[in-house]
């Protein structure tokens, strides 16, 4: 820790770029190939099992894939798939805003803590799906219900991580920000505390996104006439097992894609964080 | 000679007009209360003033509440009692034209901003072109123009502290406070940074208040050295350093007068430490002690 001065100064005029050295990159390729191989093997096993299945409970993967393609190119794309994704994203966005706002209030103005903590702890203990019937009464069985249920569930991890992140901000950053903004609270918060807490807020958002997808499915299985959750449930009731599996796979792909997009955005926003961590561990 | 400089001196305030006083603290005291109910007094009773353009160093034994004092003086921490005024006005929060360089550069520079954006941090009110120009000028002063787009954590400790100095200078402050700014860098870097600080302070006519535990550093840099007692700290003595500027490290440190100042301050600190055990809460009575508040 006291050896800072012995660190080599970076080459002149070369700003920071995330490091992608060839050895690391080679390892990544090997890993990706290994992962794909196992994945392909699992699908192949599914295909075999489906073809030899006599109970009619397990359609082969090729049938399910064909059904998936049919859904994604047919009219169910606009009646079920896209509305679902949109609800999940809207609910996630709304929940994030609620969570961050409440997290900032609780994490920044600590004097409010004794007043607000008991109700917050209590509300947090309510499993969100239990709110669905209440939300049906409040919003009717429409889109508003589903978006709100998703938002109310997804806001918690965001709230807790924002609050905790703000409380853990290095006091030195706050001091510096106070000196160089003449102590304006909004500037100290917006220009120092929130950026410093961003890594942790991002972890909260990541969990919130996963929760959004779960709650989307749950909310669409109750009092619904469209969406991926509805598609899966309806297919099961009609004993149309191929579309049921196709729905689950589409759901899985959606979640995977959204997580991928989120990770890409996260890497962009937190280049400094990854770089700094890399330095300290080197 | 020691007789001439021992005790509290107010030569500067006596000669200069009262209007030139920039920062004035009277009977500042600060205690910290712990969750278990005990109260630790950090600052006993401190009175000091700083004139425009003056370089003052505050030295004291380690743990005497120097950092607490600095945080009080720049408005980051509210003292329990006493009055503090800056440019004639009472201090409530950090004044606009005060800049601070903290001891731990890696906890005061923002790791999510490039060097340039760190230096531009305090210039938000200016246009983008003005901000850039000021940041580049400040970084030129500390000889860091070649790492302008790097992140601070890519730089060595000495370089990071230069970025912190540039960030302070870029705001064109009237008062620069420095809290043990060179304590975490190696000896050679330290001498370079000290010399750089001296020349920046002189060139810009900056009033500078340096907090340090290093007596050599204090004497080399300051016009006046304020010596603090152990915790709860109070002003033991003020020593006016009568060494002409510009000062160069090797020349100044070879001067007999430098050795005398150094010895004098050292003796003040050591004598005080030996007759007050660490655990005692109130300092022993002393002839040079300023009057304590009731």
Coordinates of C-alpha atoms in Angstrom, one line a residue:
Chain A
X1 CA 0.0 0.0 0.0
X2 CA 2.9 2.3 0.7
X3 CA 4.6 1.3 -2.5
X4 CA 2.6 3.6 -4.8
X5 CA 5.6 5.5 -6.0
X6 CA 7.3 2.3 -7.3
X7 CA 4.5 1.8 -9.7
X8 CA 5.5 2.4 -13.2
X9 CA 4.1 5.5 -14.7
X10 CA 1.9 4.7 -17.7
X11 CA 3.2 5.4 -21.2
X12 CA 2.9 9.0 -22.2
X13 CA -0.2 10.0 -24.0
X14 CA -1.9 6.6 -23.9
X15 CA -5.2 6.9 -22.2
X16 CA -6.7 4.0 -20.4
X17 CA -8.3 1.2 -22.4
X18 CA -9.7 -1.9 -20.9
X19 CA -7.1 -4.6 -21.2
X20 CA -7.8 -7.5 -23.6
X21 CA -4.5 -9.3 -23.6
X22 CA -4.2 -12.2 -26.0
X23 CA -3.7 -14.9 -23.3
X24 CA -6.8 -13.8 -21.5
X25 CA -8.7 -13.6 -24.8
X26 CA -7.5 -17.1 -25.7
X27 CA -8.8 -18.4 -22.4
X28 CA -12.2 -16.7 -23.0
X29 CA -12.5 -18.4 -26.4
X30 CA -11.7 -21.8 -24.9
X31 CA -14.3 -21.2 -22.2
X32 CA -17.0 -20.1 -24.6
X33 CA -16.4 -23.2 -26.8
X34 CA -16.5 -25.5 -23.8
X35 CA -19.8 -23.9 -22.6
X36 CA -21.4 -24.2 -26.1
X37 CA -20.3 -27.8 -26.3
X38 CA -22.1 -28.8 -23.1
X39 CA -25.1 -26.8 -24.1
X40 CA -25.3 -28.5 -27.5
X41 CA -24.9 -31.9 -25.8
X42 CA -27.9 -31.1 -23.5
X43 CA -30.0 -30.1 -26.5
X44 CA -29.0 -33.3 -28.3
X45 CA -30.0 -35.4 -25.3
X46 CA -33.3 -33.6 -25.2
X47 CA -33.8 -34.4 -28.9
X48 CA -33.0 -38.1 -28.4
X49 CA -35.3 -38.4 -25.4
X50 CA -38.1 -36.6 -27.2
X51 CA -37.9 -38.9 -30.2
X52 CA -38.0 -42.0 -28.1
X53 CA -40.7 -40.7 -25.8
X54 CA -43.9 -42.7 -25.9
X55 CA -45.9 -40.8 -23.3
X56 CA -46.3 -37.7 -25.4
X57 CA -45.1 -35.5 -22.6
X58 CA -41.8 -34.5 -24.1
X59 CA -41.7 -33.2 -27.7
X60 CA -38.3 -33.3 -29.3
X61 CA -36.2 -30.1 -29.3
X62 CA -36.5 -29.8 -33.1
X63 CA -40.3 -29.5 -32.9
X64 CA -40.0 -27.0 -30.1
X65 CA -37.5 -25.0 -32.0
X66 CA -39.8 -25.0 -35.1
X67 CA -42.7 -23.9 -32.9
X68 CA -40.5 -21.1 -31.4
X69 CA -39.7 -19.9 -34.9
X70 CA -43.4 -19.9 -35.8
X71 CA -44.3 -17.9 -32.7
X72 CA -41.5 -15.4 -33.2
X73 CA -42.5 -14.8 -36.9
X74 CA -46.2 -15.1 -36.5
X75 CA -48.8 -12.9 -35.0
X76 CA -48.1 -14.1 -31.4
X77 CA -44.9 -12.0 -31.6
X78 CA -47.0 -8.9 -31.4
X79 CA -49.8 -10.2 -29.2
X80 CA -47.7 -12.1 -26.6
X81 CA -43.9 -11.8 -26.9
X82 CA -43.3 -8.1 -27.4
X83 CA -46.0 -7.0 -24.9
X84 CA -44.4 -9.2 -22.3
X85 CA -40.9 -7.8 -22.9
X86 CA -42.3 -4.3 -22.9
X87 CA -44.1 -4.8 -19.6
X88 CA -41.0 -6.3 -18.0
X89 CA -38.9 -3.4 -19.2
X90 CA -41.4 -0.8 -18.2
X91 CA -41.9 -2.3 -14.8
X92 CA -38.1 -2.6 -14.4
X93 CA -37.7 1.0 -15.3
X94 CA -40.4 2.2 -13.0
X95 CA -39.1 0.0 -10.2
X96 CA -35.6 1.3 -10.7
X97 CA -36.7 4.9 -10.4
X98 CA -38.7 4.1 -7.3
X99 CA -35.9 2.1 -5.8
X100 CA -33.2 4.6 -6.5
X101 CA -35.3 7.6 -5.3
X102 CA -36.2 5.8 -2.0
X103 CA -32.6 4.5 -1.7
X104 CA -31.2 8.0 -2.1
X105 CA -33.6 9.4 0.5
X106 CA -32.8 6.6 3.0
X107 CA -29.1 6.4 2.3
X108 CA -28.4 10.1 2.1
X109 CA -30.6 11.7 4.7
X110 CA -29.7 9.4 7.5
X111 CA -31.8 11.3 10.0
X112 CA -34.9 9.9 8.3
X113 CA -33.7 6.4 9.0
X114 CA -35.3 5.8 12.4
X115 CA -38.6 7.1 10.9
X116 CA -38.6 5.2 7.7
X117 CA -36.8 2.0 8.5
X118 CA -39.6 0.1 10.3
X119 CA -42.2 0.6 7.5
X120 CA -39.6 -0.2 4.8
X121 CA -38.5 -3.4 6.6
X122 CA -42.1 -4.4 6.9
X123 CA -43.1 -3.8 3.3
X124 CA -39.9 -5.6 2.2
X125 CA -41.1 -8.7 3.9
X126 CA -44.3 -8.9 1.8
X127 CA -43.7 -11.4 -1.1
X128 CA -44.6 -9.4 -4.2
X129 CA -46.8 -12.1 -5.9
X130 CA -49.1 -11.7 -2.9
X131 CA -49.8 -8.2 -4.0
X132 CA -51.2 -9.3 -7.3
X133 CA -54.8 -9.8 -6.1
X134 CA -54.7 -6.4 -4.4
X135 CA -53.3 -4.9 -7.6
X136 CA -56.1 -6.5 -9.6
X137 CA -58.6 -4.7 -7.3
X138 CA -56.7 -1.5 -7.6
X139 CA -55.7 -1.3 -11.3
X140 CA -58.0 -3.9 -12.9
X141 CA -56.7 -6.8 -14.8
X142 CA -54.8 -4.8 -17.4
X143 CA -51.3 -3.7 -18.3
X144 CA -51.1 -1.2 -15.4
X145 CA -51.5 -4.0 -12.9
X146 CA -48.7 -6.0 -14.4
X147 CA -46.3 -3.1 -14.8
X148 CA -46.9 -2.1 -11.2
X149 CA -46.5 -5.5 -9.8
X150 CA -43.2 -5.8 -11.6
X151 CA -42.1 -2.4 -10.4
X152 CA -43.0 -3.1 -6.8
X153 CA -41.0 -6.3 -6.8
X154 CA -38.0 -5.0 -8.7
X155 CA -37.6 -1.8 -6.7
X156 CA -36.4 -3.6 -3.5
X157 CA -32.9 -4.8 -4.6
X158 CA -32.4 -1.4 -6.2
X159 CA -33.5 0.4 -3.1
X160 CA -31.4 -1.6 -0.7
X161 CA -28.3 -1.4 -2.9
X162 CA -28.6 2.3 -3.5
X163 CA -29.0 2.9 0.2
X164 CA -26.2 0.7 1.2
X165 CA -24.0 2.0 -1.6
X166 CA -24.5 5.6 -0.6
X167 CA -23.7 4.9 3.0
X168 CA -20.5 3.2 2.1
X169 CA -19.2 6.0 -0.1
X170 CA -15.6 6.9 0.9
X171 CA -15.9 10.0 3.1
X172 CA -12.8 11.5 1.4
X173 CA -14.8 11.8 -1.9
X174 CA -17.6 13.6 0.0
X175 CA -15.1 16.0 1.6
X176 CA -13.5 16.7 -1.8
X177 CA -16.9 17.3 -3.4
X178 CA -17.9 19.6 -0.6
X179 CA -14.8 21.6 -1.0
X180 CA -15.1 22.0 -4.7
X181 CA -18.8 22.6 -5.0
X182 CA -18.9 24.8 -1.9
X183 CA -21.1 22.3 -0.1
X184 CA -24.1 22.2 -2.5
X185 CA -25.9 19.1 -1.5
X186 CA -27.3 18.2 -4.9
X187 CA -23.9 18.6 -6.5
X188 CA -22.2 16.5 -3.8
X189 CA -24.8 13.8 -4.2
X190 CA -25.0 13.9 -8.0
X191 CA -21.4 14.4 -8.8
X192 CA -19.7 12.4 -6.1
X193 CA -21.9 10.2 -4.0
X194 CA -23.9 8.6 -6.8
X195 CA -21.0 7.9 -9.1
X196 CA -19.1 6.4 -6.2
X197 CA -22.0 4.2 -5.3
X198 CA -22.7 3.3 -9.0
X199 CA -21.0 -0.2 -8.8
X200 CA -23.3 -1.2 -6.0
X201 CA -26.4 0.4 -7.5
X202 CA -25.7 -1.6 -10.7
X203 CA -25.7 -4.8 -8.7
X204 CA -29.1 -3.9 -7.4
X205 CA -30.3 -3.1 -10.9
X206 CA -29.1 -6.5 -12.2
X207 CA -31.0 -8.4 -9.5
X208 CA -34.0 -6.1 -10.2
X209 CA -33.9 -7.1 -13.9
X210 CA -34.0 -10.8 -13.1
X211 CA -36.9 -10.2 -10.7
X212 CA -38.8 -8.2 -13.3
X213 CA -38.8 -11.2 -15.7
X214 CA -40.0 -13.5 -12.9
X215 CA -42.8 -11.2 -11.9
X216 CA -43.7 -10.6 -15.5
X217 CA -44.5 -14.3 -15.9
X218 CA -46.3 -14.6 -12.6
X219 CA -48.4 -11.5 -13.3
X220 CA -49.3 -12.9 -16.7
X221 CA -50.4 -16.2 -15.3
X222 CA -53.1 -14.4 -13.3
X223 CA -56.1 -12.8 -14.9
X224 CA -54.5 -12.3 -18.3
X225 CA -55.3 -12.7 -21.9
X226 CA -51.9 -12.1 -23.5
X227 CA -48.2 -12.4 -22.9
X228 CA -45.6 -15.1 -22.6
X229 CA -46.9 -16.2 -19.2
X230 CA -50.4 -16.5 -20.6
X231 CA -49.1 -18.4 -23.6
X232 CA -47.3 -20.9 -21.5
X233 CA -50.3 -21.4 -19.1
X234 CA -52.8 -21.5 -21.9
X235 CA -50.8 -24.1 -23.9
X236 CA -50.5 -26.3 -20.8
X237 CA -54.3 -26.1 -20.3
X238 CA -54.9 -27.0 -23.9
X239 CA -52.4 -29.8 -23.6
X240 CA -50.4 -28.2 -26.4
X241 CA -47.1 -29.2 -25.0
X242 CA -44.9 -28.0 -27.9
X243 CA -45.9 -24.4 -27.7
X244 CA -45.7 -24.6 -23.9
X245 CA -42.0 -25.6 -24.2
X246 CA -41.5 -23.0 -26.9
X247 CA -42.8 -20.3 -24.6
X248 CA -40.5 -21.4 -21.8
X249 CA -37.5 -21.3 -24.2
X250 CA -38.5 -17.9 -25.6
X251 CA -38.7 -16.7 -22.0
X252 CA -35.2 -18.1 -21.3
X253 CA -33.8 -16.5 -24.4
X254 CA -35.3 -13.1 -23.5
X255 CA -33.8 -13.2 -20.1
X256 CA -30.5 -14.2 -21.4
X257 CA -30.5 -11.5 -24.0
X258 CA -31.5 -8.8 -21.6
X259 CA -28.8 -9.8 -19.1
X260 CA -26.3 -9.7 -21.9
X261 CA -27.4 -6.2 -22.9
X262 CA -27.3 -5.2 -19.3
X263 CA -23.8 -6.5 -18.8
X264 CA -22.6 -4.7 -21.9
X265 CA -24.0 -1.4 -20.6
X266 CA -22.5 -2.1 -17.1
X267 CA -19.1 -2.7 -18.6
X268 CA -19.3 0.6 -20.4
X269 CA -20.4 2.6 -17.4
X270 CA -18.0 1.0 -14.9
X271 CA -14.8 0.9 -17.0
X272 CA -13.1 2.8 -14.2
X273 CA -14.2 0.4 -11.5
X274 CA -13.0 -2.7 -13.3
X275 CA -9.7 -1.0 -14.2
X276 CA -9.2 0.2 -10.6
X277 CA -10.0 -3.3 -9.2
X278 CA -7.5 -4.8 -11.7
X279 CA -4.8 -2.4 -10.5
X280 CA -5.3 -3.2 -6.9
X281 CA -5.2 -6.9 -7.4
X282 CA -2.2 -6.8 -9.8
Chain B
X1 CA 18.0 34.1 18.9
X2 CA 15.7 31.5 20.4
X3 CA 14.7 34.1 22.9
X4 CA 13.6 36.4 20.1
X5 CA 11.3 33.8 18.5
X6 CA 10.0 31.9 21.4
X7 CA 6.4 32.4 22.6
X8 CA 3.5 33.9 20.7
X9 CA 4.5 36.4 18.1
X10 CA 2.2 38.6 16.1
X11 CA 4.7 40.5 14.0
X12 CA 2.8 40.0 10.8
X13 CA -0.6 41.1 12.1
X14 CA 1.1 43.9 13.9
X15 CA 2.8 45.3 10.8
X16 CA 0.1 44.6 8.3
X17 CA -3.3 46.3 8.4
X18 CA -6.1 44.3 10.0
X19 CA -8.0 44.2 6.7
X20 CA -5.3 41.8 5.3
X21 CA -6.5 39.1 7.6
X22 CA -8.0 36.3 5.5
X23 CA -8.8 33.6 8.0
X24 CA -9.3 34.1 11.7
X25 CA -10.2 31.5 14.3
X26 CA -10.9 32.4 17.9
X27 CA -11.2 29.9 20.7
X28 CA -12.0 27.0 18.4
X29 CA -12.8 23.8 20.3
X30 CA -14.0 20.4 19.2
X31 CA -14.8 17.2 21.0
X32 CA -15.9 13.8 19.6
X33 CA -18.4 11.7 21.4
X34 CA -18.3 8.0 21.0
X35 CA -21.2 5.6 21.0
X36 CA -20.2 4.3 24.4
X37 CA -20.7 7.7 25.9
X38 CA -17.1 8.8 26.4
X39 CA -16.1 12.2 25.0
X40 CA -12.7 12.8 23.5
X41 CA -11.6 16.4 23.3
X42 CA -9.7 16.8 20.0
X43 CA -9.1 20.5 19.9
X44 CA -8.8 22.3 23.3
X45 CA -8.7 25.9 22.4
X46 CA -7.1 27.3 19.3
X47 CA -6.8 30.8 18.1
X48 CA -5.0 31.6 14.9
X49 CA -5.1 33.9 12.0
X50 CA -3.8 33.9 8.5
X51 CA -3.0 37.0 6.4
X52 CA -3.5 37.3 2.6
X53 CA -0.6 35.6 0.8
X54 CA 0.9 34.3 3.9
X55 CA 2.3 30.7 4.2
X56 CA 1.6 29.2 7.6
X57 CA 2.5 25.8 8.8
X58 CA 0.9 24.0 11.7
X59 CA 3.0 21.4 13.4
X60 CA 2.2 19.2 16.3
X61 CA 2.8 15.7 17.7
X62 CA 0.9 12.9 15.9
X63 CA -2.6 12.5 17.1
X64 CA -3.0 16.1 18.3
X65 CA -6.1 16.7 16.2
X66 CA -4.4 18.5 13.3
X67 CA -6.7 17.0 10.7
X68 CA -9.7 17.9 12.8
X69 CA -8.4 21.4 13.0
X70 CA -8.1 21.6 9.3
X71 CA -11.6 20.2 8.7
X72 CA -12.9 22.9 11.1
X73 CA -10.9 25.7 9.5
X74 CA -12.2 25.0 6.0
X75 CA -15.8 24.6 7.1
X76 CA -16.1 20.8 6.6
X77 CA -16.6 20.3 10.3
X78 CA -18.5 22.6 12.7
X79 CA -16.5 23.4 15.9
X80 CA -18.3 23.0 19.2
X81 CA -17.4 26.5 20.2
X82 CA -15.5 29.5 19.1
X83 CA -15.8 31.7 16.1
X84 CA -14.3 31.3 12.6
X85 CA -14.3 33.9 10.0
X86 CA -13.1 33.9 6.4
X87 CA -12.6 37.2 4.5
X88 CA -14.6 38.9 7.3
X89 CA -17.6 36.6 7.1
X90 CA -18.5 33.8 9.5
X91 CA -17.8 30.3 8.0
X92 CA -20.8 28.0 7.7
X93 CA -19.8 25.7 4.8
X94 CA -16.7 25.6 2.7
X95 CA -16.2 29.1 1.2
X96 CA -16.1 29.5 -2.6
X97 CA -12.5 30.4 -3.0
X98 CA -10.9 27.9 -0.5
X99 CA -9.2 24.8 -1.9
X100 CA -8.0 21.8 0.1
X101 CA -5.4 19.2 -0.7
X102 CA -6.0 16.1 1.5
X103 CA -3.5 13.7 2.8
X104 CA -4.9 10.6 1.1
X105 CA -4.9 11.4 -2.6
X106 CA -6.4 8.0 -3.5
X107 CA -9.4 8.8 -1.4
X108 CA -9.9 12.4 -2.5
X109 CA -9.4 12.2 -6.3
X110 CA -12.5 10.7 -8.0
X111 CA -11.5 7.4 -9.6
X112 CA -14.4 7.5 -12.1
X113 CA -13.1 10.7 -13.7
X114 CA -10.0 11.2 -15.8
X115 CA -7.2 13.5 -14.6
X116 CA -8.6 16.3 -16.7
X117 CA -12.2 15.9 -15.4
X118 CA -10.9 15.7 -11.8
X119 CA -9.1 19.0 -12.3
X120 CA -12.2 20.5 -13.9
X121 CA -14.4 19.3 -11.0
X122 CA -14.5 22.7 -9.2
X123 CA -15.0 24.7 -12.4
X124 CA -18.6 23.7 -13.1
X125 CA -19.7 27.3 -13.4
X126 CA -17.4 28.1 -16.3
X127 CA -17.9 27.3 -19.9
X128 CA -16.4 24.2 -21.4
X129 CA -13.6 26.0 -23.1
X130 CA -12.7 28.0 -20.0
X131 CA -12.7 24.9 -17.9
X132 CA -10.4 23.2 -20.3
X133 CA -8.0 26.1 -20.4
X134 CA -7.9 26.4 -16.6
X135 CA -7.4 22.7 -16.2
X136 CA -4.6 22.6 -18.7
X137 CA -2.9 25.6 -17.1
X138 CA -3.1 24.0 -13.7
X139 CA -1.8 20.7 -15.0
X140 CA 1.1 22.6 -16.6
X141 CA 2.0 24.1 -13.3
X142 CA 2.4 20.6 -11.8
X143 CA 4.1 19.2 -14.9
X144 CA 1.4 16.7 -15.7
X145 CA 0.1 17.6 -19.1
X146 CA 1.1 14.2 -20.6
X147 CA -1.3 12.1 -18.5
X148 CA -4.3 14.3 -18.9
X149 CA -6.7 11.6 -20.2
X150 CA -5.5 8.9 -17.7
X151 CA -7.4 7.9 -14.7
X152 CA -5.8 8.9 -11.4
X153 CA -5.4 5.3 -10.2
X154 CA -3.1 4.7 -13.2
X155 CA -0.6 7.2 -11.8
X156 CA 2.0 7.0 -9.0
X157 CA 1.3 8.5 -5.6
X158 CA 3.4 11.6 -6.3
X159 CA 1.6 12.2 -9.6
X160 CA -1.8 11.7 -7.9
X161 CA -1.0 14.3 -5.3
X162 CA 0.1 16.7 -8.1
X163 CA -3.3 16.1 -9.7
X164 CA -4.9 17.1 -6.4
X165 CA -2.7 20.2 -6.2
X166 CA -3.7 21.1 -9.8
X167 CA -7.4 20.6 -8.9
X168 CA -7.0 23.0 -6.1
X169 CA -5.0 25.6 -8.1
X170 CA -7.4 25.4 -11.0
X171 CA -10.2 27.0 -8.9
X172 CA -7.9 30.0 -8.4
X173 CA -8.4 30.0 -4.7
X174 CA -7.4 32.7 -2.2
X175 CA -6.7 30.2 0.5
X176 CA -5.1 26.8 0.0
X177 CA -5.3 24.3 2.9
X178 CA -3.1 21.3 2.8
X179 CA -3.4 18.3 5.2
X180 CA -0.2 16.4 5.4
X181 CA -0.1 16.4 1.6
X182 CA 3.3 14.7 1.3
X183 CA 3.0 12.2 4.1
X184 CA 2.2 9.3 1.8
X185 CA 4.9 9.8 -0.9
X186 CA 8.6 8.8 -0.8
X187 CA 11.3 11.2 0.4
X188 CA 12.6 12.3 -3.0
X189 CA 9.2 12.9 -4.4
X190 CA 8.4 14.8 -1.3
X191 CA 11.2 17.3 -1.7
X192 CA 10.2 17.9 -5.3
X193 CA 6.6 18.4 -4.3
X194 CA 7.6 20.7 -1.4
X195 CA 9.6 22.9 -3.8
X196 CA 6.8 22.9 -6.3
X197 CA 4.3 23.9 -3.6
X198 CA 6.5 26.8 -2.5
X199 CA 6.8 28.2 -6.0
X200 CA 3.1 27.8 -6.8
X201 CA 2.2 29.5 -3.6
X202 CA 4.6 32.4 -4.2
X203 CA 3.7 32.9 -7.9
X204 CA 0.0 33.0 -7.2
X205 CA 0.2 34.9 -4.0
X206 CA -1.8 32.2 -2.3
X207 CA -2.4 32.2 1.4
X208 CA -1.4 28.7 2.3
X209 CA -2.0 26.7 5.5
X210 CA 0.0 23.5 5.7
X211 CA -0.7 20.9 8.3
X212 CA 2.3 18.6 8.9
X213 CA 4.1 16.6 11.5
X214 CA 7.4 17.2 9.7
X215 CA 9.3 20.1 11.3
X216 CA 11.8 20.4 8.5
X217 CA 9.0 20.7 6.0
X218 CA 7.2 23.4 8.1
X219 CA 10.4 25.5 8.5
X220 CA 11.4 25.1 4.9
X221 CA 8.0 26.2 3.5
X222 CA 6.4 28.5 6.0
X223 CA 6.6 32.2 6.9
X224 CA 5.3 31.3 10.3
X225 CA 5.0 28.0 12.1
X226 CA 2.3 27.4 14.6
X227 CA 3.2 24.7 17.2
X228 CA 0.4 22.7 18.7
X229 CA 0.4 20.9 22.0
X230 CA -0.7 17.2 22.3
X231 CA -4.5 16.5 22.4
X232 CA -6.6 18.3 23.2
X233 CA -4.5 20.7 21.2
X234 CA -3.9 24.3 21.8
X235 CA -1.3 26.7 20.4
X236 CA 2.0 26.3 22.2
X237 CA 3.9 28.9 20.3
X238 CA 4.2 30.7 17.0
X239 CA 7.5 31.0 15.3
X240 CA 8.2 33.5 12.6
X241 CA 10.6 32.0 10.1
X242 CA 12.9 34.7 8.9
X243 CA 14.5 33.1 5.9
X244 CA 14.4 34.9 2.6
X245 CA 12.6 33.5 -0.5
X246 CA 13.0 31.9 -3.0
X247 CA 14.2 29.1 -0.8
X248 CA 16.0 26.1 -2.2
X249 CA 16.0 22.9 -0.2
X250 CA 19.7 22.2 0.0
X251 CA 20.7 25.8 0.8
X252 CA 18.0 26.4 3.4
X253 CA 18.6 23.1 5.2
X254 CA 22.3 23.9 5.5
X255 CA 21.7 27.3 7.1
X256 CA 22.5 27.5 10.8
X257 CA 19.3 29.5 11.2
X258 CA 17.3 26.7 9.8
X259 CA 18.8 24.3 12.3
X260 CA 18.0 26.7 15.1
X261 CA 14.3 27.0 14.1
X262 CA 14.1 23.3 13.8
X263 CA 15.7 22.7 17.2
X264 CA 13.4 25.2 18.8
X265 CA 10.2 23.7 17.4
X266 CA 11.4 20.2 18.1
X267 CA 12.2 21.1 21.8
X268 CA 8.8 22.7 22.1
X269 CA 7.0 19.6 20.9
X270 CA 9.2 17.1 22.8
X271 CA 9.1 19.1 26.1
X272 CA 5.4 19.2 25.9
X273 CA 5.0 15.6 25.1
X274 CA 7.2 14.4 28.0
X275 CA 5.4 16.4 30.7
X276 CA 1.9 15.5 29.5
X277 CA 1.2 11.8 29.4
X278 CA -1.1 10.7 26.6
X279 CA -4.0 9.9 28.7
X280 CA -4.3 13.3 30.4
X281 CA -7.3 15.3 29.2
X282 CA -6.2 18.8 30.0
X283 CA -2.7 20.1 29.2
X284 CA -0.4 21.1 32.1
X285 CA -0.3 24.8 32.9
X286 CA 2.4 26.5 30.8
X287 CA 3.6 30.0 30.6
X288 CA 3.2 30.2 26.8
X289 CA -0.3 28.8 26.9
X290 CA -3.0 31.2 25.6
X291 CA -5.8 31.9 28.0
X292 CA -8.3 29.0 28.0
X293 CA -12.0 29.5 27.5
X294 CA -14.1 28.9 30.7

